[in-house]
Coordinates of N, CA and C in Angstrom, one line a residue:
X3 N 8.7 1.9 -1.6 CA 7.6 2.4 -2.0 C 6.4 1.4 -2.6
X4 N 5.3 1.4 -1.3 CA 4.0 0.3 -1.9 C 2.7 1.6 -2.4
X5 N 2.4 1.9 -3.6 CA 1.5 2.9 -3.7 C 1.6 4.2 -2.8
X6 N 2.7 4.7 -2.9 CA 2.7 6.1 -1.9 C 3.1 5.7 -0.7
X7 N 2.7 4.8 0.2 CA 3.3 4.7 1.0 C 4.5 4.1 2.0
X8 N 5.1 5.1 2.6 CA 6.4 4.8 2.8 C 6.9 3.8 3.7
X9 N 7.7 2.7 3.9 CA 7.6 1.2 4.7 C 9.0 1.9 5.4
X10 N 9.4 2.5 6.4 CA 10.7 2.7 6.8 C 11.3 1.4 7.5
X11 N 11.4 0.3 7.0 CA 11.8 -0.9 8.1 C 12.9 -0.2 8.6
X12 N 14.2 0.3 8.0 CA 15.2 0.2 8.9 C 15.3 1.3 9.9
X13 N 14.8 2.1 10.0 CA 14.4 3.7 10.9 C 13.5 3.5 12.0
X14 N 12.4 2.7 11.5 CA 11.6 2.2 12.4 C 11.3 0.7 12.9
X15 N 12.2 0.1 12.8 CA 11.9 -1.7 13.3 C 11.8 -1.9 14.3
X16 N 12.3 -1.3 15.5 CA 11.7 -1.4 16.7 C 10.5 -0.1 17.0
X17 N 9.9 0.3 16.2 CA 9.0 1.5 16.9 C 8.2 1.1 17.4
X18 N 7.4 -0.5 17.3 CA 6.3 -0.7 18.4 C 6.7 -0.8 19.6
X19 N 8.1 -1.0 20.5 CA 8.3 -0.5 21.2 C 8.4 0.8 22.0
X20 N 7.9 1.8 21.2 CA 7.8 3.1 21.2 C 6.2 3.0 21.7
X21 N 5.2 2.4 21.2 CA 3.8 2.3 21.2 C 3.4 0.8 21.8
X22 N 3.7 0.7 23.2 CA 3.2 -0.7 23.9 C 1.7 -0.7 23.8
X23 N 0.9 0.7 24.0 CA -0.1 0.8 24.1 C -1.1 0.3 23.2
X24 N -0.7 -0.1 21.7 CA -0.9 -0.4 20.6 C -1.2 -1.6 20.5
X25 N -0.4 -2.5 21.1 CA -0.5 -3.8 20.8 C -1.8 -4.5 21.4
X26 N -2.5 -5.3 21.0 CA -3.6 -6.2 20.3 C -4.5 -5.5 20.1
X27 N -4.2 -3.9 19.8 CA -5.3 -3.2 19.5 C -5.9 -3.6 17.8
X28 N -7.1 -3.4 17.4 CA -7.9 -4.5 16.3 C -8.1 -2.8 15.4
X29 N -7.9 -2.5 14.7 CA -7.6 -1.4 13.3 C -8.6 -1.7 12.1
X30 N -9.6 -1.2 12.0 CA -10.5 -1.5 10.8 C -10.0 -0.5 9.6
X31 N -9.1 -1.1 8.6 CA -8.9 -0.4 7.7 C -9.6 -0.2 6.5
X32 N -10.2 0.8 5.9 CA -11.1 1.1 4.9 C -10.6 1.7 3.9
X33 N -10.4 0.9 2.9 CA -9.2 1.5 1.5 C -9.4 0.1 0.4
X34 N -9.9 1.1 -1.0 CA -10.2 0.5 -2.0 C -9.2 0.0 -2.6
X35 N -8.2 -0.1 -2.2 CA -6.8 -0.6 -2.9 C -6.1 -1.7 -1.8
X36 N -6.2 -2.6 -2.8 CA -6.0 -4.2 -1.9 C -4.1 -3.9 -1.6
X37 N -3.4 -3.5 -2.4 CA -2.0 -3.0 -1.8 C -2.0 -2.4 -0.7
X38 N -2.7 -1.4 -0.8 CA -2.3 -0.5 0.9 C -3.3 -1.1 1.5
X39 N -4.2 -2.0 1.4 CA -4.8 -3.2 2.6 C -3.7 -3.8 2.8
X40 N -2.8 -4.5 2.3 CA -1.9 -5.5 2.4 C -0.7 -4.7 3.3
X41 N -0.5 -4.3 2.7 CA 0.7 -3.1 3.8 C 0.9 -3.0 5.2
X42 N -0.7 -1.9 4.8 CA -1.5 -1.8 6.6 C -1.5 -3.0 7.6
X43 N -1.9 -4.0 6.5 CA -2.1 -5.5 7.8 C -1.0 -5.9 8.2
X44 N 0.8 -5.8 7.1 CA 1.8 -6.2 7.5 C 2.4 -5.4 8.6
X45 N 2.1 -3.9 8.7 CA 2.4 -3.0 9.2 C 2.0 -3.3 10.6
X46 N 0.8 -3.3 10.9 CA 0.1 -3.5 12.3 C 0.1 -4.7 12.9
X47 N 0.4 -5.7 11.8 CA 1.1 -7.7 12.7 C 2.2 -7.2 12.9
X48 N 2.9 -6.8 12.5 CA 4.2 -6.5 13.2 C 4.4 -6.1 14.2
X49 N 3.6 -5.2 14.7 CA 3.4 -3.8 15.7 C 2.7 -4.7 17.3
X50 N 2.2 -6.2 16.5 CA 1.4 -6.4 17.1 C -0.2 -6.2 17.4
X51 N -0.5 -5.3 16.3 CA -1.9 -5.0 16.5 C -2.4 -6.2 15.1
X52 N -4.1 -6.2 15.1 CA -4.9 -6.8 14.3 C -5.8 -6.0 13.5
X53 N -5.9 -6.3 12.0 CA -6.8 -5.7 10.9 C -7.8 -6.4 10.6
X54 N -8.9 -5.7 10.2 CA -9.8 -5.7 9.5 C -10.1 -5.1 8.2
X55 N -10.2 -5.5 6.8 CA -10.0 -4.6 6.0 C -11.4 -4.5 5.4
X56 N -12.0 -3.6 4.9 CA -12.9 -3.3 4.2 C -12.6 -2.6 2.5
X57 N -13.5 -2.9 1.5 CA -12.6 -2.6 0.4 C -13.8 -1.0 0.1
X58 N -14.4 -0.5 0.7 CA -15.4 1.0 0.6 C -16.0 1.0 2.2
X59 N -16.8 2.1 2.0 CA -17.1 2.6 3.0 C -18.4 1.8 3.8
X60 N -19.3 1.3 2.2 CA -20.4 0.5 2.6 C -20.1 -1.2 3.4
X61 N -18.6 -1.5 3.3 CA -18.4 -2.6 3.3 C -18.2 -2.3 5.2
X62 N -17.5 -1.1 5.6 CA -17.2 -1.1 6.5 C -18.4 -0.9 7.1
X63 N -19.5 0.0 7.1 CA -20.4 0.0 7.8 C -20.9 -1.2 8.3
X64 N -21.5 -2.2 7.1 CA -21.6 -3.4 7.5 C -21.2 -4.5 8.7
X65 N -19.7 -4.3 8.3 CA -19.0 -4.9 9.5 C -19.3 -4.0 10.7
X66 N -19.4 -3.1 10.6 CA -19.5 -2.7 12.3 C -21.0 -2.8 12.7
X67 N -21.9 -2.8 11.9 CA -23.5 -3.1 11.9 C -23.3 -4.7 12.9
X68 N -22.4 -5.7 12.4 CA -22.2 -7.1 12.5 C -21.9 -7.2 13.4
X69 N -21.6 -6.0 14.3 CA -20.6 -6.3 15.7 C -19.1 -6.1 15.6
X70 N -18.6 -5.7 14.8 CA -17.1 -5.6 14.4 C -16.7 -4.3 15.5
X71 N -15.9 -4.4 16.8 CA -15.7 -3.3 17.3 C -14.3 -3.0 17.4
X72 N -13.8 -2.5 16.7 CA -12.6 -1.9 16.3 C -11.7 -0.7 17.2
X73 N -10.9 -0.7 17.3 CA -10.1 0.5 18.4 C -10.0 1.8 17.9
X74 N -9.8 1.9 16.6 CA -10.2 2.7 15.3 C -10.2 2.5 13.9
X75 N -10.3 3.6 13.3 CA -10.5 3.1 11.8 C -9.4 4.1 11.0
X76 N -8.9 3.5 10.0 CA -8.1 4.3 9.4 C -9.0 4.2 7.4
X77 N -9.0 5.5 7.5 CA -10.3 5.3 6.2 C -9.8 6.4 5.3
X78 N -9.7 5.4 3.8 CA -9.3 6.3 2.9 C -10.7 7.0 2.2
X79 N -10.2 8.3 1.7 CA -11.8 9.5 1.2 C -12.0 9.1 -0.1
X80 N -11.6 8.8 -1.0 CA -11.6 8.6 -2.3 C -11.8 6.7 -2.9
X81 N -13.4 6.5 -2.5 CA -13.8 5.1 -2.9 C -14.9 4.9 -3.4
X82 N -15.0 3.8 -4.3 CA -15.9 3.7 -4.6 C -17.3 3.0 -4.1
X83 N -18.5 3.3 -4.2 CA -19.7 2.8 -3.4 C -20.0 3.7 -2.4
X84 N -19.0 3.8 -1.4 CA -19.4 4.7 -0.3 C -18.3 5.3 -0.1
X85 N -18.1 6.8 -0.2 CA -16.6 7.4 -0.2 C -16.2 7.9 1.3
X86 N -14.8 8.1 1.7 CA -14.8 8.5 3.4 C -15.6 9.5 4.2
X87 N -15.8 10.3 3.1 CA -16.9 11.3 4.1 C -18.2 10.6 4.1
X88 N -18.8 10.2 3.3 CA -19.9 9.7 3.9 C -20.4 8.8 4.7
X89 N -18.8 7.7 5.1 CA -18.8 6.7 5.6 C -18.7 7.7 7.2
X90 N -17.6 8.2 7.3 CA -17.7 9.1 8.5 C -18.9 9.8 9.1
X91 N -19.7 10.3 8.4 CA -20.6 11.2 9.0 C -21.5 9.7 9.1
X92 N -21.5 8.7 8.2 CA -22.5 8.0 9.1 C -22.1 7.2 10.1
X93 N -21.1 7.0 10.1 CA -20.8 6.2 11.5 C -21.0 7.2 12.8
X94 N -20.4 8.6 12.9 CA -20.8 9.5 13.8 C -22.3 9.6 14.0
X95 N -23.0 9.6 13.2 CA -24.4 10.0 13.7 C -25.1 8.6 13.9
X96 N -24.4 7.4 13.4 CA -25.5 6.2 13.7 C -24.7 5.0 14.9
X97 N -23.4 5.5 14.6 CA -22.4 4.4 14.8 C -21.8 4.6 16.7
X98 N -21.3 5.7 16.2 CA -20.5 6.2 17.5 C -19.5 7.5 17.2
X99 N -19.8 8.3 18.1 CA -19.0 9.5 18.4 C -17.7 9.5 18.8
X100 N -17.4 8.4 19.5 CA -15.8 8.2 19.9 C -14.8 7.2 19.2
X101 N -15.4 6.5 18.2 CA -14.5 6.0 17.3 C -13.5 6.4 16.7
X102 N -11.7 6.7 17.0 CA -11.5 7.3 16.3 C -11.1 6.8 15.1
X103 N -11.7 8.0 14.0 CA -11.1 7.6 12.6 C -10.2 8.4 11.7
X104 N -9.2 8.0 11.4 CA -8.2 8.6 10.6 C -8.4 8.6 9.7
X105 N -8.3 9.5 8.6 CA -8.2 9.8 7.2 C -6.8 9.5 6.6
X106 N -6.8 8.6 6.1 CA -5.5 7.8 5.5 C -5.2 8.4 3.7
X107 N -5.1 9.6 3.5 CA -5.3 9.9 2.0 C -3.9 10.6 1.3
X108 N -4.3 10.5 0.1 CA -2.8 10.6 -0.8 C -2.7 12.8 -0.4
X109 N -4.0 13.4 -0.4 CA -3.5 14.7 -0.1 C -5.2 15.3 0.5
X110 N -4.9 16.2 1.6 CA -6.4 16.5 2.2 C -6.4 18.4 2.1
X111 N -6.7 18.9 1.1 CA -7.0 20.5 1.4 C -7.4 20.8 2.8
X112 N -7.1 22.4 3.2 CA -6.9 22.7 4.6 C -8.5 22.6 5.0
X113 N -9.5 23.0 3.3 CA -10.6 22.9 3.4 C -11.6 22.0 3.6
X114 N -10.8 20.8 3.1 CA -11.3 19.5 3.2 C -11.0 18.8 5.2
X115 N -10.1 19.5 5.4 CA -9.6 19.1 6.5 C -10.6 19.6 7.7
X116 N -11.2 20.9 7.1 CA -11.9 21.7 8.4 C -13.2 21.0 8.0
X117 N -13.9 20.7 6.8 CA -14.8 19.7 6.9 C -14.9 18.3 7.6
X118 N -14.1 17.7 7.2 CA -14.2 16.6 8.1 C -13.8 17.0 9.7
X119 N -12.9 17.5 10.0 CA -12.9 17.8 11.6 C -14.2 18.3 11.9
X120 N -15.3 18.8 11.3 CA -16.5 19.4 11.5 C -17.3 17.9 11.4
X121 N -17.0 16.8 10.9 CA -17.6 15.5 10.9 C -17.2 14.8 12.2
X122 N -16.2 15.2 12.8 CA -15.4 14.7 13.9 C -14.4 13.2 13.6
X123 N -13.6 13.8 12.5 CA -12.6 13.1 12.4 C -11.1 12.8 13.5
X124 N -10.9 12.3 13.7 CA -9.6 12.4 14.5 C -8.4 13.0 14.3
X125 N -8.0 12.6 13.0 CA -7.0 13.1 12.6 C -6.3 12.9 11.2
X126 N -5.6 12.9 10.6 CA -5.3 13.2 9.0 C -3.9 12.2 8.6
X127 N -4.0 11.3 7.8 CA -2.9 11.1 7.4 C -2.6 10.9 5.9
X128 N -1.6 11.6 5.8 CA -1.1 11.7 4.3 C -0.1 11.3 3.6
X129 N -0.3 10.5 2.5 CA 0.5 9.6 1.9 C 1.5 10.3 1.6
X130 N 2.6 9.9 1.2 CA 3.6 8.6 2.1 C 3.8 9.3 2.9
X131 N 4.0 8.3 4.1 CA 3.9 8.2 5.5 C 4.4 7.1 6.0
X132 N 5.2 7.6 7.0 CA 6.4 6.4 7.6 C 5.3 5.5 8.9
X133 N 5.5 4.1 9.1 CA 5.4 3.9 10.1 C 5.1 4.6 11.3
X134 N 6.5 5.1 11.4 CA 6.2 5.7 12.9 C 4.9 7.1 13.1
X135 N 4.9 7.2 11.6 CA 3.4 8.5 11.7 C 2.3 8.0 11.5
X136 N 2.1 6.5 11.2 CA 1.1 5.7 11.4 C 0.6 5.3 13.4
X137 N 1.7 5.3 13.6 CA 1.8 4.2 14.9 C 1.4 6.1 15.7
X138 N 2.1 7.0 16.0 CA 1.8 8.1 16.5 C 0.7 8.7 16.5
X139 N -0.2 9.1 15.3 CA -1.7 9.1 14.8 C -2.2 7.9 15.7
X140 N -2.2 6.8 15.3 CA -3.1 6.2 16.3 C -3.1 6.2 17.6
X141 N -2.0 6.3 18.6 CA -1.8 6.2 19.5 C -2.6 7.8 20.6
X142 N -2.3 9.1 19.6 CA -2.8 9.8 20.1 C -4.5 10.0 19.9
X143 N -4.5 9.2 18.8 CA -6.1 9.4 18.6 C -6.6 8.5 19.7
X144 N -6.3 7.7 20.1 CA -6.7 6.3 20.9 C -6.8 6.9 22.4
X145 N -5.6 7.6 22.8 CA -5.8 8.3 23.9 C -6.4 9.9 24.0
X146 N -6.8 10.1 23.1 CA -7.8 11.7 23.0 C -9.6 11.3 23.3
X147 N -10.0 10.1 22.2 CA -11.1 9.7 22.0 C -11.1 8.2 22.7
X148 N -11.6 8.0 24.0 CA -11.4 6.4 24.4 C -12.4 5.8 23.8
X149 N -11.6 4.4 23.8 CA -12.6 3.4 22.9 C -14.4 3.5 23.3
X150 N -14.8 2.9 22.4 CA -16.4 2.6 22.5 C -16.2 1.1 23.2

């Protein structure tokens, strides 16, 4: 267990074979916890994906405005400077209505989920989660919302 992220290496050892469409995809991981960033980066790398990390929403927006074009975003909700709500709202209004955004948080209430769905959030990952959960949500979101 790394800061509430469960990495099931034995059960999910060859999971990337189940999701070949994720190979070579670029994921923007927005999280203020550096350990979470490292774990996600390692999971993605092992599955043939690439990641770029941002420590908060303001940094993520800056990278997007500078030309970063990820295939999906994993977004924490609670971050300093610019939280996941404000970042997601900004992205939807100013950058892309299509880019999959998956909220990656410890707990998201039903009220928050409804609010985030209205903002255009693609899906939710609640900690602790497995590699299988990450890959399933990414694959599903990328199929439903075509890359921009």
